CSV table of C-alpha atoms and ligand atoms in Angstrom, one decimal:
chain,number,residue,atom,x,y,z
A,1,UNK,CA,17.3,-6.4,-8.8
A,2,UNK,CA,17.3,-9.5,-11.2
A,3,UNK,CA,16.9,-9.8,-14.7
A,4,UNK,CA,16.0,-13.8,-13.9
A,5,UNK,CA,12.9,-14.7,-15.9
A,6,UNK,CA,9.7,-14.2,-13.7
A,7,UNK,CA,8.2,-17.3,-12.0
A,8,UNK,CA,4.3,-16.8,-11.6
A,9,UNK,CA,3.0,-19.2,-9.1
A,10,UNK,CA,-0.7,-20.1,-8.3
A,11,UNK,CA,-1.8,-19.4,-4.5
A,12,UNK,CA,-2.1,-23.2,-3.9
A,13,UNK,CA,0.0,-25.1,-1.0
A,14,UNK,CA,2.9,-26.2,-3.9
A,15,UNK,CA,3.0,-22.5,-5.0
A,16,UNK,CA,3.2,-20.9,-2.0
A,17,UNK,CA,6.0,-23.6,-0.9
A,18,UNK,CA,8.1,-22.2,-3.9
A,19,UNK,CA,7.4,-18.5,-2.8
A,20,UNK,CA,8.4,-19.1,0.5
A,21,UNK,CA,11.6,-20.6,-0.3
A,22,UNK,CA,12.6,-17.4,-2.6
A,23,UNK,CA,11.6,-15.2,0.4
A,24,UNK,CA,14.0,-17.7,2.3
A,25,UNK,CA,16.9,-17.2,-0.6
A,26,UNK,CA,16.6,-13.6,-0.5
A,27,UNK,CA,14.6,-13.3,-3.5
A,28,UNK,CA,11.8,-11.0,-4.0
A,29,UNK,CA,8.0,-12.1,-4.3
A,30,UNK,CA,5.3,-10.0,-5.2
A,31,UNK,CA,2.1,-11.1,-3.5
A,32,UNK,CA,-1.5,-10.1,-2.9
A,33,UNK,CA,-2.8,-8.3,0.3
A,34,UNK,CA,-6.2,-6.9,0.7
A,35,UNK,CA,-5.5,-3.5,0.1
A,36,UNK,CA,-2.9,-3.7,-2.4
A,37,UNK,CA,-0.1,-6.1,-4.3
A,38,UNK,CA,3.0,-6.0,-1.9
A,39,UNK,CA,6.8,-6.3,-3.4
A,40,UNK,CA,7.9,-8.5,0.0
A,41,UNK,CA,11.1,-9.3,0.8
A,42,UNK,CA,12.6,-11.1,3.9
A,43,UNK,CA,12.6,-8.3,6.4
A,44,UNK,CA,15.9,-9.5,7.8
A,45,UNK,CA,17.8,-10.0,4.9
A,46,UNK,CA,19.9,-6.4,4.0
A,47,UNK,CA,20.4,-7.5,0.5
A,48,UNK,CA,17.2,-8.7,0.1
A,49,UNK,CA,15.6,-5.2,1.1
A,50,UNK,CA,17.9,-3.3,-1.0
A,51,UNK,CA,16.8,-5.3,-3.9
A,52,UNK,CA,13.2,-4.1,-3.0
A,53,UNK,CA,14.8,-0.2,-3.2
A,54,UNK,CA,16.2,-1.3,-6.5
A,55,UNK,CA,13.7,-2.6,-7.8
A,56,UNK,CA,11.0,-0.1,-7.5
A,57,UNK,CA,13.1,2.6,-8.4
A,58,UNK,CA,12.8,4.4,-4.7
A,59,UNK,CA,14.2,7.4,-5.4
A,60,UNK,CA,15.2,7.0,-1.2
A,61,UNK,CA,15.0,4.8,1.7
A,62,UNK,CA,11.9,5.4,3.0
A,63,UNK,CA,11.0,3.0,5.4
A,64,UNK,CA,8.8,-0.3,4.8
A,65,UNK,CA,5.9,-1.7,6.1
A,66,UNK,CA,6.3,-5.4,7.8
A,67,UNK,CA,4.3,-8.1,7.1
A,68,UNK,CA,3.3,-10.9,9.9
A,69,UNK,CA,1.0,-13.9,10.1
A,70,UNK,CA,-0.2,-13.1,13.1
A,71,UNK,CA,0.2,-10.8,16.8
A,72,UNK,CA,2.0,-12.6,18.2
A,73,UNK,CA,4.8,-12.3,16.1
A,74,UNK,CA,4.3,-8.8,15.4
A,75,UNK,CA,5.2,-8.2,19.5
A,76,UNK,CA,8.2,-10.2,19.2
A,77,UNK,CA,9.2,-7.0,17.1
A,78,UNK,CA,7.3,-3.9,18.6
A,79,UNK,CA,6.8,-2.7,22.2
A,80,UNK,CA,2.6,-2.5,22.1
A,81,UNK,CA,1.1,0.0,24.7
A,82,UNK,CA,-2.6,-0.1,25.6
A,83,UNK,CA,-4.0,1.8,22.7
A,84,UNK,CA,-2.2,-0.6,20.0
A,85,UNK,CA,-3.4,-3.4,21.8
A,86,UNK,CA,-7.1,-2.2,21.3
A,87,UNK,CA,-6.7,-1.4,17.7
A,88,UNK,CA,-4.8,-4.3,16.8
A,89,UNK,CA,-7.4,-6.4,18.2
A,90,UNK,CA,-10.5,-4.9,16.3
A,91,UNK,CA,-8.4,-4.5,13.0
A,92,UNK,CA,-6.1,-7.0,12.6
A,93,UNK,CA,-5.6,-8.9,10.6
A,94,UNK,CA,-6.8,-6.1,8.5
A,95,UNK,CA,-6.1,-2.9,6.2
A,96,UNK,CA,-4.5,-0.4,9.5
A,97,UNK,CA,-0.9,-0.4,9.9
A,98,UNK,CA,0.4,0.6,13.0
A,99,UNK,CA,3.8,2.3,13.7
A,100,UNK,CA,5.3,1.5,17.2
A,101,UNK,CA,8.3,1.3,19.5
A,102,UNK,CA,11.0,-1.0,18.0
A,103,UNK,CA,12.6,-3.8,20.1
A,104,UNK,CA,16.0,-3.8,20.3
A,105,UNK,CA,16.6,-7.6,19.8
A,106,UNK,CA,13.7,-7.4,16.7
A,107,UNK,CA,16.8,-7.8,14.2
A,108,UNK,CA,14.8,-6.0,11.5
A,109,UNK,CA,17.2,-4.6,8.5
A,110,UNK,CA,18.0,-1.1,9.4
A,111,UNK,CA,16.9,-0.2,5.6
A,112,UNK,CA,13.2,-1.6,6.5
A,113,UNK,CA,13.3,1.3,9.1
A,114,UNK,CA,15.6,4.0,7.4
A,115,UNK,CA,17.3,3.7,10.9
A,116,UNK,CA,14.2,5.4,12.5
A,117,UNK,CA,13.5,3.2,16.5
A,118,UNK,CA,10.2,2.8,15.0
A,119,UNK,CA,8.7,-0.1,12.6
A,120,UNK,CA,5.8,0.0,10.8
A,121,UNK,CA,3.7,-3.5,11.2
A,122,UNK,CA,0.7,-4.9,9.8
A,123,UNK,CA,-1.1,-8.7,10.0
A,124,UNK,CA,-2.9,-8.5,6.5
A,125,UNK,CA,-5.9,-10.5,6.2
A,126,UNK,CA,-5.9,-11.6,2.2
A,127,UNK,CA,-5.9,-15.6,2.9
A,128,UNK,CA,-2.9,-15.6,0.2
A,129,UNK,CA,-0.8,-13.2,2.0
A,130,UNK,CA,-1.6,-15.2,5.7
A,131,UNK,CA,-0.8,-18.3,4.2
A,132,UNK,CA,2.6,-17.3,2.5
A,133,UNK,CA,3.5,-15.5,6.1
A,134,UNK,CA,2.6,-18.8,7.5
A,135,UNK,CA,4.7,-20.4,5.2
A,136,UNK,CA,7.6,-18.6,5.1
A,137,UNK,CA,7.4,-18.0,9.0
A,138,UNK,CA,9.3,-14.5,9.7
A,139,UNK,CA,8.7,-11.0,9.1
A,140,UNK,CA,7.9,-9.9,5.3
A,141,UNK,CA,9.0,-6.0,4.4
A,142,UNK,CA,6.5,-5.1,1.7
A,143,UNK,CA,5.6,-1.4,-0.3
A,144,UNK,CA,3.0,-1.8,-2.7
A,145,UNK,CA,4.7,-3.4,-6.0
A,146,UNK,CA,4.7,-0.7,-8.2
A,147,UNK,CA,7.9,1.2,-10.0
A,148,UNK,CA,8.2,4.2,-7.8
A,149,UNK,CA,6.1,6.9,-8.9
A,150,UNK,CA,3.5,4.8,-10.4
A,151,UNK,CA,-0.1,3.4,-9.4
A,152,UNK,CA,-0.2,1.0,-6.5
A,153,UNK,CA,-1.4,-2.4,-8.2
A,154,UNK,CA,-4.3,-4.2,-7.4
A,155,UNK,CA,-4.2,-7.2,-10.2
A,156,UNK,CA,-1.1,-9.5,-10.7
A,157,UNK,CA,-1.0,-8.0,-14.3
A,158,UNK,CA,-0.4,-4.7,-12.9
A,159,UNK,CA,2.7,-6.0,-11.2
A,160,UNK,CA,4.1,-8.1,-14.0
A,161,UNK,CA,3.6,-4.8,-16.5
A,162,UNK,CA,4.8,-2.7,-14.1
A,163,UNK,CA,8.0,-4.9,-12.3
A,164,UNK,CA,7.9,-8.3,-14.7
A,165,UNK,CA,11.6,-8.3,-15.2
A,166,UNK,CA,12.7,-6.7,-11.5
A,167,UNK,CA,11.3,-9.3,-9.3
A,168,UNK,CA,11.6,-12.7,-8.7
A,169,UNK,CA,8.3,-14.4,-8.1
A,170,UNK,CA,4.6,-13.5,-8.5
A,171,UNK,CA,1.9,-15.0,-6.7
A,172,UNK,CA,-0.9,-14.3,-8.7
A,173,UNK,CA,-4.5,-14.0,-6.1
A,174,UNK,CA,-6.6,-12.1,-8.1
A,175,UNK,CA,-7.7,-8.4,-7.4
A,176,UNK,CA,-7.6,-6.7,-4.3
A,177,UNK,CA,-10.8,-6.6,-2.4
A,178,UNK,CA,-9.8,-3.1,-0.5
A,179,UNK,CA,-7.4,-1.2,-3.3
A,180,UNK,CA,-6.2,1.4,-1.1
A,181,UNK,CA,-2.9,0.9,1.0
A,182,UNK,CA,-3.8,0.4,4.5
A,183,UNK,CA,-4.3,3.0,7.2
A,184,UNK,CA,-1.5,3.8,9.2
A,185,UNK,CA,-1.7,4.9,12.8
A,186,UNK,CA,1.4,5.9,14.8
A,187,UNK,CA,0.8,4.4,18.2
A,188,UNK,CA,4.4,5.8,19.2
A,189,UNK,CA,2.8,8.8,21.4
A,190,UNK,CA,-0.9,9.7,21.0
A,191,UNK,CA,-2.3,8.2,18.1
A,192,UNK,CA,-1.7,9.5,15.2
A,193,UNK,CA,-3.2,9.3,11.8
A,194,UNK,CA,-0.3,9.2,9.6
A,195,UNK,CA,-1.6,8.2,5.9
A,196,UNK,CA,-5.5,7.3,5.3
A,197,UNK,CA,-6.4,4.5,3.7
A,198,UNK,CA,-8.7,1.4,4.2
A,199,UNK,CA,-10.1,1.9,7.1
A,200,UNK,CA,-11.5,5.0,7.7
A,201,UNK,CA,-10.3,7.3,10.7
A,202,UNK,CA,-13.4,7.3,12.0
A,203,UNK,CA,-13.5,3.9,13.0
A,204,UNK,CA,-10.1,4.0,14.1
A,205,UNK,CA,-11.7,7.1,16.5
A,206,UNK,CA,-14.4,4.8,17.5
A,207,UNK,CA,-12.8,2.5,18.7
A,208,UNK,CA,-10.3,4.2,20.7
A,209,UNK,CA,-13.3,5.9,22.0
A,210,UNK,CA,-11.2,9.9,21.4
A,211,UNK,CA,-10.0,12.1,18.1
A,212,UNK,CA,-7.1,10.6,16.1
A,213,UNK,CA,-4.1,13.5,16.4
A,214,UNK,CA,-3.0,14.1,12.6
A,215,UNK,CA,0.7,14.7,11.3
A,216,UNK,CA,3.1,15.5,8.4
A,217,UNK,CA,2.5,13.0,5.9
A,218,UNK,CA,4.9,10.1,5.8
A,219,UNK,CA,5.6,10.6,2.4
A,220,UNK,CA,6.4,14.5,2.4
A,221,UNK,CA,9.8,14.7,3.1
A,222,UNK,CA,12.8,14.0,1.3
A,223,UNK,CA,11.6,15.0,-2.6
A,224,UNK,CA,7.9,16.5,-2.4
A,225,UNK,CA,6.9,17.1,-5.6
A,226,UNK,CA,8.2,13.7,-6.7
A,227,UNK,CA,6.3,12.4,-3.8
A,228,UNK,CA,3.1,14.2,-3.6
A,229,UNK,CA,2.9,12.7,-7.3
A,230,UNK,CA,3.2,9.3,-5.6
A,231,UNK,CA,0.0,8.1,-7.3
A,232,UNK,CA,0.1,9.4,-10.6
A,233,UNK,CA,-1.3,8.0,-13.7
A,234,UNK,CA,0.2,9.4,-17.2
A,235,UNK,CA,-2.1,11.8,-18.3
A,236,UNK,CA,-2.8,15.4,-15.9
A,237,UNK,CA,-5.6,14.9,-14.0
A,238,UNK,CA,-8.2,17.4,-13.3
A,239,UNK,CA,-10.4,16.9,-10.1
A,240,UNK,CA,-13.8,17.9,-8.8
A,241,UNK,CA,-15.1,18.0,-12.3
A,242,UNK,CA,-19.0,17.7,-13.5
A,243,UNK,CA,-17.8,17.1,-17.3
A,244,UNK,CA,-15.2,16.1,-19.6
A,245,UNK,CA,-14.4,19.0,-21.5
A,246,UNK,CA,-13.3,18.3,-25.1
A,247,UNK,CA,-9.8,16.7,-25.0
A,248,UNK,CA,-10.4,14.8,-21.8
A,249,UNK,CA,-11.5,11.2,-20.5
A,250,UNK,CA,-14.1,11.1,-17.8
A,251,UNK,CA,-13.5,9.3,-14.8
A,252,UNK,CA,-16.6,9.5,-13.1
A,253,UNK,CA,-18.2,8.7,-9.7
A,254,UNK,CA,-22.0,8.5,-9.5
A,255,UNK,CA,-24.4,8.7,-12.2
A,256,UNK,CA,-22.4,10.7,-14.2
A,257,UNK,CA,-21.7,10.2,-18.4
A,258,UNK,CA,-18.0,8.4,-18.4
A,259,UNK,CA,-16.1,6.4,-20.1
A,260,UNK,CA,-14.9,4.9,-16.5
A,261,UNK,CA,-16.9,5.0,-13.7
A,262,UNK,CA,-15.3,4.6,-10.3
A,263,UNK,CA,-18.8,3.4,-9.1
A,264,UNK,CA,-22.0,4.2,-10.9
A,265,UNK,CA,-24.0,4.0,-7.6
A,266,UNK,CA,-21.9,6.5,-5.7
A,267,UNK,CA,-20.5,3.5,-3.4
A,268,UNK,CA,-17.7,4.5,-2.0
A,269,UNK,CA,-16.1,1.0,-0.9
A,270,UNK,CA,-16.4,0.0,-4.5
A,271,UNK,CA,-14.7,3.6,-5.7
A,272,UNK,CA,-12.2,2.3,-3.5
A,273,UNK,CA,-11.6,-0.9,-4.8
A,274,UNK,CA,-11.3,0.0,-8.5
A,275,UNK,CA,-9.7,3.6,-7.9
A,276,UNK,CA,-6.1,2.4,-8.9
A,277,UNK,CA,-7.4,-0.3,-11.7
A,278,UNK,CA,-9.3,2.0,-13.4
A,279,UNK,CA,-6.0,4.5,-13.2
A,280,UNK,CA,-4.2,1.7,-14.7
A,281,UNK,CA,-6.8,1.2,-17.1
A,282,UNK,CA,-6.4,5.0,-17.9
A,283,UNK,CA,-2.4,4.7,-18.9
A,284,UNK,CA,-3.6,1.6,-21.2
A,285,UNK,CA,-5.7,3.8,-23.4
A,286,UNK,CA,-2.8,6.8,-23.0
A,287,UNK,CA,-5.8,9.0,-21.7
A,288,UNK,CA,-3.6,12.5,-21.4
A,289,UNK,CA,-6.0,14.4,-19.8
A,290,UNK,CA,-8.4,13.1,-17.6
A,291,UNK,CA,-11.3,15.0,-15.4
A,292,UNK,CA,-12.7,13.2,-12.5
A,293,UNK,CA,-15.8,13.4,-10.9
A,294,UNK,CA,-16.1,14.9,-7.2
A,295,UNK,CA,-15.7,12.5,-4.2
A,296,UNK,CA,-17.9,12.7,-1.2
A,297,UNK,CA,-15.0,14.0,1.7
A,298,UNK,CA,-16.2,11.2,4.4
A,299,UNK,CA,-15.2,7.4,5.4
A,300,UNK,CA,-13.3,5.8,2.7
A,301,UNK,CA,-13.4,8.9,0.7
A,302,UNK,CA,-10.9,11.2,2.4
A,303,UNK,CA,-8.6,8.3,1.4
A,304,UNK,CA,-9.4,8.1,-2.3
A,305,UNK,CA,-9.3,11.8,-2.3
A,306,UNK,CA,-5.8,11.7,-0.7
A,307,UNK,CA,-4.5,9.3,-3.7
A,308,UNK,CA,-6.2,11.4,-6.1
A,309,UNK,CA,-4.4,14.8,-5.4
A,310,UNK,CA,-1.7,13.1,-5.2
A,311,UNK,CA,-2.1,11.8,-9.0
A,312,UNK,CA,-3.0,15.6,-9.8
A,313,UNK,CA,0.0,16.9,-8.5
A,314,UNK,CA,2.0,18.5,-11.5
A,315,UNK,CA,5.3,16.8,-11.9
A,316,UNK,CA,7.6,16.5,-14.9
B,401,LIG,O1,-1.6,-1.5,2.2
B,401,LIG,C1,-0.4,-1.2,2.4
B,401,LIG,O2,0.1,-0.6,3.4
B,401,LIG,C2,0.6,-1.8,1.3
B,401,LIG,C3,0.5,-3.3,1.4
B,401,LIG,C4,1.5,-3.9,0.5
B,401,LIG,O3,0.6,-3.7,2.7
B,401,LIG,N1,1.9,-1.3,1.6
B,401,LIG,C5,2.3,0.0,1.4
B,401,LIG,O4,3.7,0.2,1.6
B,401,LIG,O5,1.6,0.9,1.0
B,401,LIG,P1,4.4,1.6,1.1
B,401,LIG,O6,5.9,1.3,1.3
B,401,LIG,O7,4.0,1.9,-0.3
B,401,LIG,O8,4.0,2.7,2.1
B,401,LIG,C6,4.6,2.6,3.4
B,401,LIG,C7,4.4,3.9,4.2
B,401,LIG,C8,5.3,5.0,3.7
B,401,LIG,O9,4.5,6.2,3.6
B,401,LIG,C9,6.3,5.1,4.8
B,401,LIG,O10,6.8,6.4,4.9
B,401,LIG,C10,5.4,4.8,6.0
B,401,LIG,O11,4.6,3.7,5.5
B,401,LIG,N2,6.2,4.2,7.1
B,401,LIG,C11,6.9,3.1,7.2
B,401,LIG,N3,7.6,2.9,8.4
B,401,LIG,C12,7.3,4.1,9.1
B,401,LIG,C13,7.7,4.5,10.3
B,401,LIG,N4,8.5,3.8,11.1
B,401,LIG,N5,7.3,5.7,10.7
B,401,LIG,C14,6.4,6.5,9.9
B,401,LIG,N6,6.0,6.1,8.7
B,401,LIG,C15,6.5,4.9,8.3
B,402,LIG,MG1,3.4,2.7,-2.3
């Protein structure tokens, strides 16, 4: 945690030379991925991650996502068996994260993995977030930038309202094309669908050619309720609803009378994408009761589903 002044840098070559060298000085850089804004962090670097726990707020060590430029890199890390071979190839650099076998000489921080002999690894494909990897040349641990608790951000603004004076650099890339977290897969045993998110399942099934097992969720178990709020706007959210009642704001889906519309054509990829801005958007006018529209179960839906009973759950 720092209380330095934050340095917002452009995602030119200069920029990105100055967010590399923060990475490399154990600093912590917010940056854009396609799914979401990451907090990153060198992965190898103890202090370093702790700061990433601090900063957030994380009410535990749950284990991190790593970032890499490329494959290659990620298998200096991770043992990769047939099945993460094949999805790695169609989906990387991409929105699926997959969690495998780690290597004993990977020299990961053992608070990037909560001590688990697993590591959770993604290539992202923003061109921001390949070319700070490229830059900075190692293994990036990054949760979405948020406090803990709140909204996963998809706009630099988001991370500067949310973590301004916390972190140490911002590069600022505009707003995320995907805005859900990635999929993750545990590749471990049988597959394993283990949060869903930007890619739907059902590609992840196609590909494999056979059914996805499904688990616990990740996130589950250390403080549930706290958790299953994960995603949580402000205000109490009511779900599946046709219309506002009196005292509430409309989030709506479809072409449905709201002030916010998740996607007034019923597109899913673009519901999606502005899911988490428009929950932002929804704190910024202190909405305290909001009803949402109902969400088609399929493809990207079951993931924006997911987030949204999450930000339903009751919590203090
Ligand atoms: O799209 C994303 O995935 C974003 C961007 C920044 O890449 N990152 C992100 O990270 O959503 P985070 O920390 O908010 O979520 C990481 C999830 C957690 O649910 C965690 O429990 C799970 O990944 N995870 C990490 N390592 C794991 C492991 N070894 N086994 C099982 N789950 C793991
Ligand atoms: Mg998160």
């Amino acid at each position: 945690m720092t209380n330095a002044p934050l340095s917002i840098v452009q995602p030119d070559p200069a920029g990105l030379a100055v967010a590399a060298d923060m990475l490399r000085a154990g600093q912590l850089v917010a940056f854009p991925t396609e799914t979401v804004y990451g907090l990153g962090a060198d992965a190898r670097d103890d202090t370093a991650v702790a700061g990433i726990y601090a900063a957030k707020g994380r009410p535990s060590f749950n284990p991190l996502i790593v970032h890499l430029a490329n494959l290659a890199m990620a298998e200096t890390l991770c043992d990769f068996n047939d099945d993460a071979h094949r999805l790695a190839g169609a989906f990387w650099p991409g929105a699926l994260t997959l969690v495998l076998p780690l290597r004993p000489d990977a020299r990961i921080s053992k608070l990037v993995t909560a001590g688990l002999d697993t590591l959770a690894i993604r290539v992202p494909d923003h061109p921001v977030a390949q070319a700070l990897l490229a830059a900075f040349g190692g293994p990036v641990a990054a949760p979405s930038a948020n406090p803990s608790g709140r909204v996963s951000p998809t706009t630099a603004t988001h991370v500067a309202d949310g973590l301004g004076r916390k972190i140490n650099g911002l590069v600022d890339g505009g707003p995320c094309g995907v805005g859900l977290e990635s999929t993750i897969i545990s590749c471990v045993d049988t597959p394993t669908l283990l949060r869903a998110g930007g890619i739907p399942a059902e590609a992840i099934e196609a590909c494999l050619g056979r059914p996805l097992a499904t688990s616990a969720d990740p996130e589950t178990p250390v403080a549930p309720g706290q958790l299953a709020s994960h995603y949580a706007p402000k205000g109490t959210m009511r779900l599946n609803a046709q219309t506002a009642g009196p005292d509430e704001v409309m989030l709506g889906f479809g072409p449905v009378d709201a002030l916010l519309n998740l996607s007034p054509s019923g597109d899913l990829t673009e519901a999606a994408a502005r899911l988490f801005d428009c929950l932002h958007q929804l704190d910024a006018i202190n909405a305290t009761h909001i009803a949402v529209s109902p969400i088609p179960n399929h493809g990207l839906g079951v993931a924006i589903n997911d987030r949204l009973q999450r930000a339903a759950t009751p919590r203090d």
